[in-house]
Amino acid sequence: MLINTVILMLRDALPIALLMSFLLLAFRLQRKTLVVLLLSTAITTALLVLLRNSVSETFDGAGYEWLTVALLLIAYLFALLSLDFRAYRSSAIIAAVPVISLHLADFMLYLFAFGSHSERLPGILVGSVLGSGISLSLAMLLVVLLSPYRTTLAMKSLWVLFMAAQASGAVPLLQQTGVIDESVALWDSSVIISDASEYGHLLKALLAYESQPDLPYLLTWLALVGLGQCMVLRHHFLFRSSPEGASS
């Protein structure tokens, strides 16, 4: 139970910690904006947990998968809109809420399912602390490494790359619903970096790493990254040519 909890915490807490790092670095969120983010996330997470069973019964039992896909695509869309300097903070908040809420809802369901057993509670608590500590440590390391580049083109590129990794999670869900056919893995790099390792979870959150990716997953990731980087360059040059960019 301890190991399972640590793995689940890395799966769910690490993307949240990294996302908060990007928000603080790239968008310099102020206290009011953080309050809005926390309230919106709390409400969305509560709705996802309370309505999960009801939603799951729709669309032939695949309702929650479709809802998750929709939320991930919305998050990616608003991540692209956050590149516009005229409304970047509000768009970034809207992009962050679905990602954080989905991960929180998944971990809360795990706690509800296994936390009620008193003999498993110590392992869950210790695993949660360990997983949270690892996630926060990696997020703080990211902040230290990227702080000198917080206003550069590189930061925006990394932000969009991160959100493309989150949106790529829609592919396995669409394969579960039968919309996309599963195919043979293109390669197996689990001997080098396992999906369940710390590095695997970090690369999963940042780059959508899969040790055994199939063709639909790889093509989707490439499309999302390519579109995102094109938008980054477009907004960068538009800002450079605007009065605000020329005066900075």
Short mmCIF file of C-alpha atoms in Angstrom, two decimals:
data_model
loop_
_atom_site.label_atom_id
_atom_site.label_comp_id
_atom_site.label_asym_id
_atom_site.label_seq_id
_atom_site.Cartn_x
_atom_site.Cartn_y
_atom_site.Cartn_z
CA MET A 1 0.00 0.00 0.00
CA LEU A 2 2.89 2.35 0.76
CA ILE A 3 4.49 1.88 -2.65
CA ASN A 4 1.15 2.14 -4.44
CA THR A 5 0.39 5.41 -2.66
CA VAL A 6 3.78 6.90 -3.51
CA ILE A 7 3.31 5.95 -7.17
CA LEU A 8 -0.19 7.43 -7.25
CA MET A 9 1.01 10.60 -5.54
CA LEU A 10 3.73 10.99 -8.15
CA ARG A 11 1.18 10.39 -10.89
CA ASP A 12 -1.26 12.98 -9.54
CA ALA A 13 0.72 15.38 -7.34
CA LEU A 14 3.76 15.85 -9.58
CA PRO A 15 1.82 17.35 -12.54
CA ILE A 16 0.04 19.69 -10.11
CA ALA A 17 3.30 20.81 -8.52
CA LEU A 18 4.94 21.36 -11.91
CA LEU A 19 1.88 23.23 -13.16
CA MET A 20 1.98 25.57 -10.18
CA SER A 21 5.67 26.17 -10.86
CA PHE A 22 4.89 27.21 -14.42
CA LEU A 23 2.08 29.48 -13.27
CA LEU A 24 4.30 31.22 -10.76
CA LEU A 25 7.23 31.53 -13.15
CA ALA A 26 5.57 32.40 -16.45
CA PHE A 27 2.49 34.29 -15.27
CA ARG A 28 3.54 35.69 -11.89
CA LEU A 29 0.17 35.04 -10.31
CA GLN A 30 -0.87 37.46 -7.59
CA ARG A 31 -2.74 36.65 -4.40
CA LYS A 32 -6.21 37.40 -5.81
CA THR A 33 -5.54 35.24 -8.84
CA LEU A 34 -4.33 32.38 -6.65
CA VAL A 35 -7.51 32.61 -4.57
CA VAL A 36 -9.60 32.37 -7.74
CA LEU A 37 -7.56 29.36 -8.83
CA LEU A 38 -7.99 27.60 -5.48
CA LEU A 39 -11.74 28.23 -5.31
CA SER A 40 -12.32 27.18 -8.92
CA THR A 41 -10.24 24.04 -8.42
CA ALA A 42 -12.06 23.12 -5.21
CA ILE A 43 -15.47 23.48 -6.84
CA THR A 44 -14.46 21.59 -9.99
CA THR A 45 -12.83 18.79 -8.00
CA ALA A 46 -15.89 18.41 -5.78
CA LEU A 47 -18.16 18.20 -8.82
CA LEU A 48 -15.93 15.59 -10.47
CA VAL A 49 -15.93 13.43 -7.34
CA LEU A 50 -19.64 13.77 -6.56
CA LEU A 51 -20.89 13.34 -10.12
CA ARG A 52 -18.41 10.71 -11.32
CA ASN A 53 -20.76 7.74 -10.99
CA SER A 54 -23.63 9.57 -12.66
CA VAL A 55 -21.47 10.82 -15.51
CA SER A 56 -19.88 7.40 -15.98
CA GLU A 57 -23.28 5.86 -16.75
CA THR A 58 -23.74 8.06 -19.81
CA PHE A 59 -22.38 7.35 -23.33
CA ASP A 60 -22.56 3.60 -22.81
CA GLY A 61 -20.51 3.72 -19.65
CA ALA A 62 -17.80 5.97 -21.08
CA GLY A 63 -19.19 9.30 -19.91
CA TYR A 64 -16.37 10.12 -17.50
CA GLU A 65 -13.74 9.28 -20.10
CA TRP A 66 -15.40 11.68 -22.55
CA LEU A 67 -15.63 14.36 -19.87
CA THR A 68 -11.94 13.94 -19.09
CA VAL A 69 -11.02 14.21 -22.77
CA ALA A 70 -13.10 17.38 -23.10
CA LEU A 71 -11.49 18.95 -20.01
CA LEU A 72 -7.97 18.11 -21.21
CA LEU A 73 -8.64 19.65 -24.62
CA ILE A 74 -10.16 22.75 -23.01
CA ALA A 75 -7.06 23.06 -20.84
CA TYR A 76 -4.79 22.83 -23.88
CA LEU A 77 -6.86 25.36 -25.83
CA PHE A 78 -6.70 27.93 -23.03
CA ALA A 79 -2.99 27.25 -22.62
CA LEU A 80 -2.61 28.44 -26.21
CA LEU A 81 -4.84 31.43 -25.50
CA SER A 82 -2.66 32.29 -22.48
CA LEU A 83 0.12 33.17 -24.92
CA ASP A 84 -1.84 36.33 -25.77
CA PHE A 85 -0.39 39.01 -23.49
CA ARG A 86 -3.76 40.81 -23.32
CA ALA A 87 -5.48 38.05 -21.34
CA TYR A 88 -2.73 35.66 -20.38
CA ARG A 89 -3.44 35.29 -16.64
CA SER A 90 -7.14 34.52 -16.93
CA SER A 91 -6.53 32.04 -19.74
CA ALA A 92 -3.76 30.36 -17.75
CA ILE A 93 -6.11 29.93 -14.77
CA ILE A 94 -8.78 28.36 -16.96
CA ALA A 95 -6.13 26.05 -18.43
CA ALA A 96 -4.88 25.03 -14.99
CA VAL A 97 -8.19 24.27 -13.27
CA PRO A 98 -9.18 21.16 -15.31
CA VAL A 99 -5.71 19.60 -15.05
CA ILE A 100 -5.41 20.12 -11.30
CA SER A 101 -9.00 19.05 -10.64
CA LEU A 102 -8.74 15.82 -12.63
CA HIS A 103 -5.62 14.74 -10.75
CA LEU A 104 -7.07 15.72 -7.37
CA ALA A 105 -10.32 13.89 -8.10
CA ASP A 106 -8.48 10.70 -9.04
CA PHE A 107 -6.41 10.72 -5.86
CA MET A 108 -9.42 11.57 -3.67
CA LEU A 109 -11.28 8.57 -5.07
CA TYR A 110 -8.27 6.43 -4.16
CA LEU A 111 -8.35 7.81 -0.61
CA PHE A 112 -12.08 7.18 -0.30
CA ALA A 113 -11.68 3.61 -1.55
CA PHE A 114 -8.76 2.54 0.62
CA GLY A 115 -8.52 5.16 3.39
CA SER A 116 -11.58 3.74 5.16
CA HIS A 117 -9.57 0.63 6.08
CA SER A 118 -7.77 1.49 9.31
CA GLU A 119 -4.97 -1.02 8.74
CA ARG A 120 -4.09 0.68 5.41
CA LEU A 121 -4.29 4.25 6.68
CA PRO A 122 -0.68 4.52 8.00
CA GLY A 123 0.75 3.33 4.70
CA ILE A 124 -1.46 5.75 2.78
CA LEU A 125 -0.44 8.69 4.99
CA VAL A 126 3.27 7.90 4.79
CA GLY A 127 3.06 7.31 1.05
CA SER A 128 1.21 10.59 0.57
CA VAL A 129 3.88 12.48 2.50
CA LEU A 130 6.69 10.84 0.56
CA GLY A 131 5.01 11.37 -2.81
CA SER A 132 4.20 14.98 -1.99
CA GLY A 133 7.75 15.61 -0.83
CA ILE A 134 9.24 14.20 -4.02
CA SER A 135 6.79 16.20 -6.15
CA LEU A 136 7.49 19.46 -4.34
CA SER A 137 11.24 18.88 -4.50
CA LEU A 138 11.16 18.36 -8.25
CA ALA A 139 8.90 21.39 -8.69
CA MET A 140 11.25 23.57 -6.62
CA LEU A 141 14.19 22.32 -8.67
CA LEU A 142 12.31 23.34 -11.81
CA VAL A 143 11.70 26.81 -10.37
CA VAL A 144 15.39 27.25 -9.56
CA LEU A 145 16.49 26.09 -12.99
CA LEU A 146 13.98 28.17 -14.94
CA SER A 147 13.90 31.37 -12.87
CA PRO A 148 16.47 33.15 -15.08
CA TYR A 149 14.30 32.47 -18.14
CA ARG A 150 10.86 33.36 -16.77
CA THR A 151 10.18 36.11 -19.34
CA THR A 152 11.80 34.49 -22.36
CA LEU A 153 10.50 32.62 -25.36
CA ALA A 154 11.88 29.42 -23.84
CA MET A 155 9.53 29.65 -20.86
CA LYS A 156 6.47 29.93 -23.08
CA SER A 157 7.69 27.01 -25.16
CA LEU A 158 8.10 24.86 -22.04
CA TRP A 159 4.68 25.91 -20.77
CA VAL A 160 2.99 24.81 -24.00
CA LEU A 161 5.10 21.64 -24.08
CA PHE A 162 3.91 20.79 -20.57
CA MET A 163 0.26 21.38 -21.46
CA ALA A 164 0.64 19.31 -24.63
CA ALA A 165 1.86 16.47 -22.42
CA GLN A 166 -1.27 16.78 -20.28
CA ALA A 167 -3.58 16.87 -23.31
CA SER A 168 -1.88 13.76 -24.74
CA GLY A 169 -3.48 11.85 -21.90
CA ALA A 170 -6.71 11.98 -23.93
CA VAL A 171 -5.39 9.35 -26.35
CA PRO A 172 -5.50 6.35 -23.97
CA LEU A 173 -8.99 7.41 -22.90
CA LEU A 174 -10.17 7.55 -26.51
CA GLN A 175 -8.66 4.10 -27.02
CA GLN A 176 -10.66 2.86 -24.03
CA THR A 177 -13.86 4.14 -25.59
CA GLY A 178 -13.01 2.53 -28.94
CA VAL A 179 -12.77 5.78 -30.88
CA ILE A 180 -9.07 5.19 -31.55
CA ASP A 181 -7.80 1.68 -32.20
CA GLU A 182 -4.95 0.42 -30.08
CA SER A 183 -1.82 -0.52 -31.99
CA VAL A 184 1.48 -2.24 -31.35
CA ALA A 185 4.07 -0.31 -29.33
CA LEU A 186 6.68 1.38 -31.49
CA TRP A 187 9.47 0.66 -29.00
CA ASP A 188 10.08 -0.37 -25.39
CA SER A 189 12.34 1.88 -23.31
CA SER A 190 11.20 0.56 -19.92
CA VAL A 191 14.64 -0.95 -19.34
CA ILE A 192 16.14 2.56 -19.50
CA ILE A 193 13.35 4.54 -17.79
CA SER A 194 10.36 2.77 -16.31
CA ASP A 195 6.96 4.48 -16.34
CA ALA A 196 6.65 3.83 -12.59
CA SER A 197 10.01 5.40 -11.65
CA GLU A 198 10.53 8.97 -10.45
CA TYR A 199 12.15 9.90 -13.76
CA GLY A 200 9.33 8.20 -15.62
CA HIS A 201 6.68 10.24 -13.81
CA LEU A 202 8.69 13.45 -14.29
CA LEU A 203 9.12 12.85 -18.01
CA LYS A 204 5.47 11.80 -18.24
CA ALA A 205 4.35 15.12 -16.75
CA LEU A 206 6.76 17.24 -18.78
CA LEU A 207 6.99 15.40 -22.08
CA ALA A 208 4.15 12.82 -22.06
CA TYR A 209 6.76 10.07 -21.78
CA GLU A 210 5.60 6.51 -22.38
CA SER A 211 8.02 3.62 -22.32
CA GLN A 212 5.86 1.77 -24.87
CA PRO A 213 4.09 4.38 -27.00
CA ASP A 214 1.93 3.42 -29.94
CA LEU A 215 1.55 5.34 -33.19
CA PRO A 216 -1.68 7.25 -32.33
CA TYR A 217 -0.15 8.47 -29.06
CA LEU A 218 3.08 9.60 -30.73
CA LEU A 219 1.30 11.35 -33.61
CA THR A 220 -1.09 13.13 -31.25
CA TRP A 221 1.77 14.34 -29.07
CA LEU A 222 3.72 15.57 -32.08
CA ALA A 223 0.66 17.41 -33.41
CA LEU A 224 -0.05 19.09 -30.07
CA VAL A 225 3.59 20.08 -29.59
CA GLY A 226 3.92 21.31 -33.17
CA LEU A 227 0.75 23.41 -32.98
CA GLY A 228 1.75 24.79 -29.61
CA GLN A 229 5.24 25.83 -30.68
CA CYS A 230 3.88 27.48 -33.83
CA MET A 231 1.49 29.49 -31.65
CA VAL A 232 4.34 30.42 -29.31
CA LEU A 233 6.40 31.79 -32.18
CA ARG A 234 3.39 33.57 -33.68
CA HIS A 235 2.50 35.37 -30.44
CA HIS A 236 6.15 36.11 -29.74
CA PHE A 237 6.66 37.95 -33.03
CA LEU A 238 3.28 39.65 -32.77
CA PHE A 239 4.24 40.95 -29.34
CA ARG A 240 7.63 42.09 -30.59
CA SER A 241 5.95 44.12 -33.32
CA SER A 242 3.28 45.61 -31.02
CA PRO A 243 3.70 48.95 -29.19
CA GLU A 244 3.95 47.11 -25.86
CA GLY A 245 6.71 44.86 -27.17
CA ALA A 246 8.57 47.68 -28.89
CA SER A 247 8.66 49.75 -25.70
CA SER A 248 9.90 46.86 -23.52
#
